[in-house]
GROMACS .gro file of C-alpha atoms in nm:
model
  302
    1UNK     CA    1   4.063  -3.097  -3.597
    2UNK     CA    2   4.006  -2.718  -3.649
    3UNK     CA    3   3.615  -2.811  -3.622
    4UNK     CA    4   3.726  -2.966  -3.264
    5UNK     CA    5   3.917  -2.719  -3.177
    6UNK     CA    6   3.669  -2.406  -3.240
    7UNK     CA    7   3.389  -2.629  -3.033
    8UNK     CA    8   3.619  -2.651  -2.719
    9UNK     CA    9   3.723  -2.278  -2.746
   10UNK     CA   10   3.331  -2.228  -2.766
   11UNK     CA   11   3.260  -2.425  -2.479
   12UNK     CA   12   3.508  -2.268  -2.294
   13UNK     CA   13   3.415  -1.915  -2.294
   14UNK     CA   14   3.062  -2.009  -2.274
   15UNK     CA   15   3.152  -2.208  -1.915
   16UNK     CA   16   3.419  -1.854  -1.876
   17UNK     CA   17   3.079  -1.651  -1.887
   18UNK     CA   18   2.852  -1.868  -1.738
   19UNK     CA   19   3.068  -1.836  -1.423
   20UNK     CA   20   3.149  -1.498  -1.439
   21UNK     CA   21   2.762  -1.471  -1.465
   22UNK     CA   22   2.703  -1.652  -1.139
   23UNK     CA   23   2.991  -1.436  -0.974
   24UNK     CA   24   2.823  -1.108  -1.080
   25UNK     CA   25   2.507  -1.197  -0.930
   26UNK     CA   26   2.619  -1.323  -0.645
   27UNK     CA   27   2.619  -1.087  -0.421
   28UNK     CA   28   2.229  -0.987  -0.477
   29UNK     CA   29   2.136  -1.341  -0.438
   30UNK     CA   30   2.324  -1.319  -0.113
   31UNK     CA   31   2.137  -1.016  -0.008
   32UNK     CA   32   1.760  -1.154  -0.109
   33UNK     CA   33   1.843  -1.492   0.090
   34UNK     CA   34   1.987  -1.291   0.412
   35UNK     CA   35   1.735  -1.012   0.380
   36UNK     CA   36   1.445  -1.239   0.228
   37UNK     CA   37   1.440  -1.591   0.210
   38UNK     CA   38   1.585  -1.654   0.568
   39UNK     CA   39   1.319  -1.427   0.773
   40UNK     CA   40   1.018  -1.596   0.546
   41UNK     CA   41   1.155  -1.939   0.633
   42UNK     CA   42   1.211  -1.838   1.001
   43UNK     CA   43   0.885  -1.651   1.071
   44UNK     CA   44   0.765  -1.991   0.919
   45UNK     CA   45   0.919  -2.250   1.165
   46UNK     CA   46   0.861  -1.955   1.462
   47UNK     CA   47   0.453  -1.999   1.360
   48UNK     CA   48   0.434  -2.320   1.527
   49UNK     CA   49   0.586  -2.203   1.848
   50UNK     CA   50   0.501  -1.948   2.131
   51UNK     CA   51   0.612  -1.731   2.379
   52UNK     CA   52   0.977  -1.569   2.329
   53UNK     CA   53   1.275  -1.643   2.416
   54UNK     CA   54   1.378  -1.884   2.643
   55UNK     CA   55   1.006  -1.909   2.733
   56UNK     CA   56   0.924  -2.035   2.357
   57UNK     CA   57   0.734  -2.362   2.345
   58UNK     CA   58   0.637  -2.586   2.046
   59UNK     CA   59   0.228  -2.554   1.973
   60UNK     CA   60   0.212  -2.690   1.622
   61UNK     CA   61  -0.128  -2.558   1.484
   62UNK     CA   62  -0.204  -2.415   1.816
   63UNK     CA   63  -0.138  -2.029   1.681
   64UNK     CA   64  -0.427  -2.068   1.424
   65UNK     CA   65  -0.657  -2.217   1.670
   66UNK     CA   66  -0.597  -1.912   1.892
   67UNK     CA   67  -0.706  -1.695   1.585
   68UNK     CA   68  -1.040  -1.818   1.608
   69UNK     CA   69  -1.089  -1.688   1.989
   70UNK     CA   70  -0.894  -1.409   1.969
   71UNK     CA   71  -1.138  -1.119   1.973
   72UNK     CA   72  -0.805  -0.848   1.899
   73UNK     CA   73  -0.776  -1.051   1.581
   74UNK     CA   74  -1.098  -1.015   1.465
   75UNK     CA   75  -1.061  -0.657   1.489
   76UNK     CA   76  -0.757  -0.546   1.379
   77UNK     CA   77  -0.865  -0.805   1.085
   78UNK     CA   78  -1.190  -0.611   1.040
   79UNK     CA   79  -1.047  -0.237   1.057
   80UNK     CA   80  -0.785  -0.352   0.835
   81UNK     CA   81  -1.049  -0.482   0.587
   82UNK     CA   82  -1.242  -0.140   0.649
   83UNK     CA   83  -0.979   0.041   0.511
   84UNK     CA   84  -0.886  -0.134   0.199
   85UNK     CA   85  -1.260  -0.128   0.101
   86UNK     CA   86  -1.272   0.216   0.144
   87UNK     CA   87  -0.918   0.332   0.141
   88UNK     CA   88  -0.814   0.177  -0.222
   89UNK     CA   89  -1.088   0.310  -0.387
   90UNK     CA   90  -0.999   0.650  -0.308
   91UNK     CA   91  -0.644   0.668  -0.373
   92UNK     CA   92  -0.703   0.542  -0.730
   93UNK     CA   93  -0.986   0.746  -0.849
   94UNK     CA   94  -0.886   1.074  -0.709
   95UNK     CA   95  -0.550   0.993  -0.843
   96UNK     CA   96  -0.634   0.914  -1.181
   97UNK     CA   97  -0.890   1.234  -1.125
   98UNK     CA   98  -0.598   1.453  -1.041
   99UNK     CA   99  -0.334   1.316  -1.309
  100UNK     CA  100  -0.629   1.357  -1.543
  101UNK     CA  101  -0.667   1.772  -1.484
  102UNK     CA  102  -0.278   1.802  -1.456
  103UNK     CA  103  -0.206   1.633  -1.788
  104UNK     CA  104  -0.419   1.929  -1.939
  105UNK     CA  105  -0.194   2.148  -2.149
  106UNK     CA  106  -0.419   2.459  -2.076
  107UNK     CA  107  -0.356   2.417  -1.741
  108UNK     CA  108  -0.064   2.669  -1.597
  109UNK     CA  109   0.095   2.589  -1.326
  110UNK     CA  110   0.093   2.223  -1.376
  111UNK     CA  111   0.501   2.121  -1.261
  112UNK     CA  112   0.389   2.347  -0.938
  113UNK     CA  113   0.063   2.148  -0.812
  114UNK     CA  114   0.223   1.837  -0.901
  115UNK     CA  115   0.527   1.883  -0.695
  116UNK     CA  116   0.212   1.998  -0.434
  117UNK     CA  117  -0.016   1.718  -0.470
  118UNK     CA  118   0.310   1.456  -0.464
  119UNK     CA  119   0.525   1.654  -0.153
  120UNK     CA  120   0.335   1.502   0.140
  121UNK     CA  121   0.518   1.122  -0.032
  122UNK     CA  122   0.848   1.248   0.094
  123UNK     CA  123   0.741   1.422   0.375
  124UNK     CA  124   0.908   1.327   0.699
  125UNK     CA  125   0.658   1.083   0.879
  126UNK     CA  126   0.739   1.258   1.226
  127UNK     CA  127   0.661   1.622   1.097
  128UNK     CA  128   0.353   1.468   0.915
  129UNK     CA  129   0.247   1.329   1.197
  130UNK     CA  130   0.252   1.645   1.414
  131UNK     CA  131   0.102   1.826   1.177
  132UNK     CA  132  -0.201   1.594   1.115
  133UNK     CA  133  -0.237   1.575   1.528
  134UNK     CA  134  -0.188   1.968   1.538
  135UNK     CA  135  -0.482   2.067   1.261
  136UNK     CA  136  -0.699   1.768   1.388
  137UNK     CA  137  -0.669   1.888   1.769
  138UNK     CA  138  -0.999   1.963   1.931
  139UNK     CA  139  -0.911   2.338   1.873
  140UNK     CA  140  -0.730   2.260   1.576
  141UNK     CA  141  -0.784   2.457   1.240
  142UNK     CA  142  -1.003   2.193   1.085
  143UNK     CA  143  -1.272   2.207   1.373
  144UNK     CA  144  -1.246   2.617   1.408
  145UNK     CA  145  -1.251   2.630   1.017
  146UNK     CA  146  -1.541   2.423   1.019
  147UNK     CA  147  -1.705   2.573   1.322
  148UNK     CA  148  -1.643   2.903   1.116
  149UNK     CA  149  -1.826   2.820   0.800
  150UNK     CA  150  -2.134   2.687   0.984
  151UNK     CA  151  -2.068   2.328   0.881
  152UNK     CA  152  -2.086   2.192   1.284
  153UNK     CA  153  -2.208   2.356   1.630
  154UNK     CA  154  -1.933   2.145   1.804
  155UNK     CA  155  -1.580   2.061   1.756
  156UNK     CA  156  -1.505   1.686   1.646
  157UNK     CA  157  -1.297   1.490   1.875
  158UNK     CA  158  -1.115   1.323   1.593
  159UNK     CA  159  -0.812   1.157   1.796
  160UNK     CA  160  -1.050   1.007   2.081
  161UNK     CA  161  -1.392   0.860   1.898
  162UNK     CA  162  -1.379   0.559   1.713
  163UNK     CA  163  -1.534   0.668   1.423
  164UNK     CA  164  -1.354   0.957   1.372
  165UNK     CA  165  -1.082   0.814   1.425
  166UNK     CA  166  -1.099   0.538   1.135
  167UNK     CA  167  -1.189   0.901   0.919
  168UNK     CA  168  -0.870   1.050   1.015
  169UNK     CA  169  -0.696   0.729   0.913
  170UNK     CA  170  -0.804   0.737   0.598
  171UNK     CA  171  -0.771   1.125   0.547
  172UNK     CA  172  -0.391   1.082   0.642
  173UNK     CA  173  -0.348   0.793   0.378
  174UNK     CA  174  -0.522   0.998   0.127
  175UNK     CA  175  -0.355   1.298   0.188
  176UNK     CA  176   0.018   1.125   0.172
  177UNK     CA  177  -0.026   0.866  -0.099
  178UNK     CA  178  -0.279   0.952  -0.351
  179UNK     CA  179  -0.002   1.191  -0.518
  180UNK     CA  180   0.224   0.849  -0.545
  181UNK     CA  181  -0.022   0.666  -0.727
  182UNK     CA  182  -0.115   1.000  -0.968
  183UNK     CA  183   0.229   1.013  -1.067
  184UNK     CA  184   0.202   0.707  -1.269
  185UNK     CA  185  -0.125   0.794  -1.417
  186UNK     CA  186   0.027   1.103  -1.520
  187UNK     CA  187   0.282   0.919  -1.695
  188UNK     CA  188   0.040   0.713  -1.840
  189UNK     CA  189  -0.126   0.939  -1.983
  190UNK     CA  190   0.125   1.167  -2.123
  191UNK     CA  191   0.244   0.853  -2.332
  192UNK     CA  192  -0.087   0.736  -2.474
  193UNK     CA  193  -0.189   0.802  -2.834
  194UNK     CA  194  -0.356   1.084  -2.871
  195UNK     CA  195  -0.467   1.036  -3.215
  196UNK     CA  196  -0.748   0.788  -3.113
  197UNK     CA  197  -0.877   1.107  -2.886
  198UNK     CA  198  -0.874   1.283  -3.103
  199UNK     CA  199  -1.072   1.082  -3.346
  200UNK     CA  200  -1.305   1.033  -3.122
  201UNK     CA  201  -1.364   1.370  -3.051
  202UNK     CA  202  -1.371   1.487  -3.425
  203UNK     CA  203  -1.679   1.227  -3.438
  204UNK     CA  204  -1.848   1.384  -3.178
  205UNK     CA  205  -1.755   1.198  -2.867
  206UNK     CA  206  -1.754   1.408  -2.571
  207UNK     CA  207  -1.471   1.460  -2.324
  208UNK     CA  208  -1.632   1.198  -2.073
  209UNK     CA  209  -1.733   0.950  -2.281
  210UNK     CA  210  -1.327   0.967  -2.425
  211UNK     CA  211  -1.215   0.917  -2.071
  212UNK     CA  212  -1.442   0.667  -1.932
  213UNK     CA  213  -1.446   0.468  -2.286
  214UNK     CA  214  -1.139   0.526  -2.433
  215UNK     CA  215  -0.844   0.654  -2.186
  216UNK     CA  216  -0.942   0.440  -1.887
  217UNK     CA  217  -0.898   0.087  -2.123
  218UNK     CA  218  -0.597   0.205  -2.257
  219UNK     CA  219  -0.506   0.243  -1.826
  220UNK     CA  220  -0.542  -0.113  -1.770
  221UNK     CA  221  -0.210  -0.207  -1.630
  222UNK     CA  222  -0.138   0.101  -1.474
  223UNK     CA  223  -0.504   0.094  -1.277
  224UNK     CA  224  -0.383  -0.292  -1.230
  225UNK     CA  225  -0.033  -0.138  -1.065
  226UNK     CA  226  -0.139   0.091  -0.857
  227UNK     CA  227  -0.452  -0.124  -0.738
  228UNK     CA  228  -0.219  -0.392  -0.639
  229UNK     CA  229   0.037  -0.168  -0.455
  230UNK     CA  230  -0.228   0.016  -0.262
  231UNK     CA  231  -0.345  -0.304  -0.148
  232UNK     CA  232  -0.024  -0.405  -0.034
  233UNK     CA  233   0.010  -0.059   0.111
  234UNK     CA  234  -0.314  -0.069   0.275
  235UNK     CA  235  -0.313  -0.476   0.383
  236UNK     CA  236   0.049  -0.351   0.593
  237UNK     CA  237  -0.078  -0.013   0.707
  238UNK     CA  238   0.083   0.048   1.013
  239UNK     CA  239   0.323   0.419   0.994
  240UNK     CA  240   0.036   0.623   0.997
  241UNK     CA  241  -0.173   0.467   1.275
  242UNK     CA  242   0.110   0.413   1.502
  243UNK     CA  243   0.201   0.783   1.437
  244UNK     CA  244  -0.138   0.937   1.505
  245UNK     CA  245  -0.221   0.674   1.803
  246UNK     CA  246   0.139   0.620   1.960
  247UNK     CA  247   0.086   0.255   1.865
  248UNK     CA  248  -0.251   0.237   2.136
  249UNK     CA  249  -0.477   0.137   1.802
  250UNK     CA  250  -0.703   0.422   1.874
  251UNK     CA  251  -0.948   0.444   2.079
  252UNK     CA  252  -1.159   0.077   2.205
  253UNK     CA  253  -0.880  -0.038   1.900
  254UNK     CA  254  -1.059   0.167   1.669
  255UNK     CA  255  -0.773   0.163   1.409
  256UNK     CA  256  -0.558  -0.108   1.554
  257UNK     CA  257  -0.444  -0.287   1.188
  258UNK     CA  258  -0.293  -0.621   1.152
  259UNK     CA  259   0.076  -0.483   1.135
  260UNK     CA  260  -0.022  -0.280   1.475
  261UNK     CA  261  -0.105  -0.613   1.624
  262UNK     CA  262   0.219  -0.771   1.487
  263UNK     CA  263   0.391  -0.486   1.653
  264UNK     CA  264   0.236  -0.484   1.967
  265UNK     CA  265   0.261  -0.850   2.024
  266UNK     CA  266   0.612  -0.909   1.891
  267UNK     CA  267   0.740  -0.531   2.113
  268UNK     CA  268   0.461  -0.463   2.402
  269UNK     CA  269   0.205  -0.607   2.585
  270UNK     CA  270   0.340  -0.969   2.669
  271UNK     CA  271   0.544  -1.006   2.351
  272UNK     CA  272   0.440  -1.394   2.193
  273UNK     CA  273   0.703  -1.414   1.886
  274UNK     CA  274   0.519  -1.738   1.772
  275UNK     CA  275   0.136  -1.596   1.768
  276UNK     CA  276   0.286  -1.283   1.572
  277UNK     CA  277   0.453  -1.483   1.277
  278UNK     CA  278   0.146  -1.664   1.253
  279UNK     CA  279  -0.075  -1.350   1.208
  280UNK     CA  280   0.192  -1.211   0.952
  281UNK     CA  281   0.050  -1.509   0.745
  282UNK     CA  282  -0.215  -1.403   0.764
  283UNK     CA  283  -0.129  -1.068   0.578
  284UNK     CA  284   0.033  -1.246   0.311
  285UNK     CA  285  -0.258  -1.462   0.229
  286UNK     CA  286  -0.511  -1.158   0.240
  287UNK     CA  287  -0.266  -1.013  -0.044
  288UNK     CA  288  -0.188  -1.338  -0.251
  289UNK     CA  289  -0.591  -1.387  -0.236
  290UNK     CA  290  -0.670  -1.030  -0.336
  291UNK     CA  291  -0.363  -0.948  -0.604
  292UNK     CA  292  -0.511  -1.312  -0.748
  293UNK     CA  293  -0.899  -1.160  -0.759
  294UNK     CA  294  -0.709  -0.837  -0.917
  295UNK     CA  295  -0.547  -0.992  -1.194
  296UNK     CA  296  -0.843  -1.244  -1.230
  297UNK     CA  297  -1.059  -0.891  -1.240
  298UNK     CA  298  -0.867  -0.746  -1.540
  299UNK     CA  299  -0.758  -1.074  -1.734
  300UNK     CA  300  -0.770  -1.023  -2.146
  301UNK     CA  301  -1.141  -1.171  -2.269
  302UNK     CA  302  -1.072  -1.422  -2.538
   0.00000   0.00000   0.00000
């Protein structure tokens, strides 16, 4: 009886917690399925429609067929691919460059040039953007500076030629999130082991061959991290280009992204609800595919 009776007091708090348990996280799973869940499953079912409104009609797989003749897709797709080629490539190296030098303990200064190098990540996106289109101006300060030094005979129109333009891109994105990423490599790196550097380097190793052969392995997941969120990043680009272009893409759509497109077609020029959802699909497969070849990239070797 006393073995009975200690079971059903068990099984009662354990159903007393188990319920208080659901209760507590309640409310967040109420927040992810308003916030999350029900736009992924309505952007879904919108996908086989188009038009807005009242004006909607069912299409079924009619939105992807339209991808395929849609020269505006193709580009945005393209400059979007641009800059994640080029883009997340820079913001890693430079970053892990940058947290590198700063995690030097000769270096003085250090707390001041991070706070520098990691400002522009908080920086108000309207004042950034004035003062990228300010210094980038025909008669800016980076074409007079330039013009100054000898490095050009003419100043660059940076805002109105294509290729320029998809330079200025990037230059923004470098400029505001490479201090992001470079605060987790600095991390990193001030919580590695520094007695395998410095066994290495009482053998005779020399400082690049430790950091190319010894600190970048030991980097692995946070190179992995920050890869993945830059691609993300990159993949949904759409703040800076819409603040440097007023949402135009640039000139002949020079920098018009994927998430511009979205934008556009979902807020301007002859909104279509349905053929947006259906290209916001096709941002999340370019990620899924990509984070996949990432983690297939870095996998353990057995």
């Amino acid at each position: 009886m006393a073995m009975t009776g200690s079971g059903t007091r068990t099984g009662g708090l354990r159903r007393y917690y188990d319920v208080n348990g659901w209760l507590f996280v309640a409310p967040a799973l109420l927040l992810i399925g308003t916030l999350m869940l029900y736009p992924i499953v309505s952007s879904l079912m919108l996908s086989v429609y188009s038009g807005r409104g009242m004006m909607m009609r069912f299409v079924g797989a009619g939105n992807l067929v339209r991808l395929y003749s849609d020269p505006v897709f193709w580009t945005a797709l393209s400059n979007t691919i641009v800059f994640f080629v080029i883009q997340v490539p820079i913001m890693i190296v430079l970053a892990l460059v940058m947290a590198n030098a700063l995690n030097d303990p000769r270096l003085r200064f250090s707390g001041l040039f991070r706070t520098a190098i990691f400002l522009p990540c908080i920086t108000s996106l309207v004042a950034y953007s004035i003062l990228f289109k300010s210094m980038f101006s025909v008669d800016g300060i980076v074409n007079r500076t330039m013009m100054a030094i000898g490095v050009m005979d003419q100043p660059i129109s940076w805002l109105t030629d294509p290729f320029w333009a998809k330079v200025l891109v990037i230059i923004a994105i470098t400029w505001r999130w490479t201090g992001y990423n470079m605060i987790f490599y600095l991390a990193a790196l001030q919580n590695l082991d520094r007695s395998v550097d410095e066994a290495a380097r009482i053998d005779g190793v020399p400082a690049w061959g430790r950091f190319f052969f010894l600190t970048v392995p030991m980097l692995k997941p946070v190179i992995l991290f920050t890869t993945i969120t830059s691609t993300i990043g990159t993949l949904q680009l759409f703040d800076e280009v819409y603040s440097l272009t007023e949402g135009t893409g640039g000139p002949s759509n020079a920098t018009l992204t994927l998430s511009l497109y979205i934008y556009n077609l979902t807020f301007r020029f002859m909104p279509n609800f349905g053929y947006a959802a259906t290209l916001s699909y096709v941002i999340v497969v370019l990620v899924a595919l990509l984070s996949f070849l990432q983690f297939y990239a870095v996998r353990e070797r057995r």
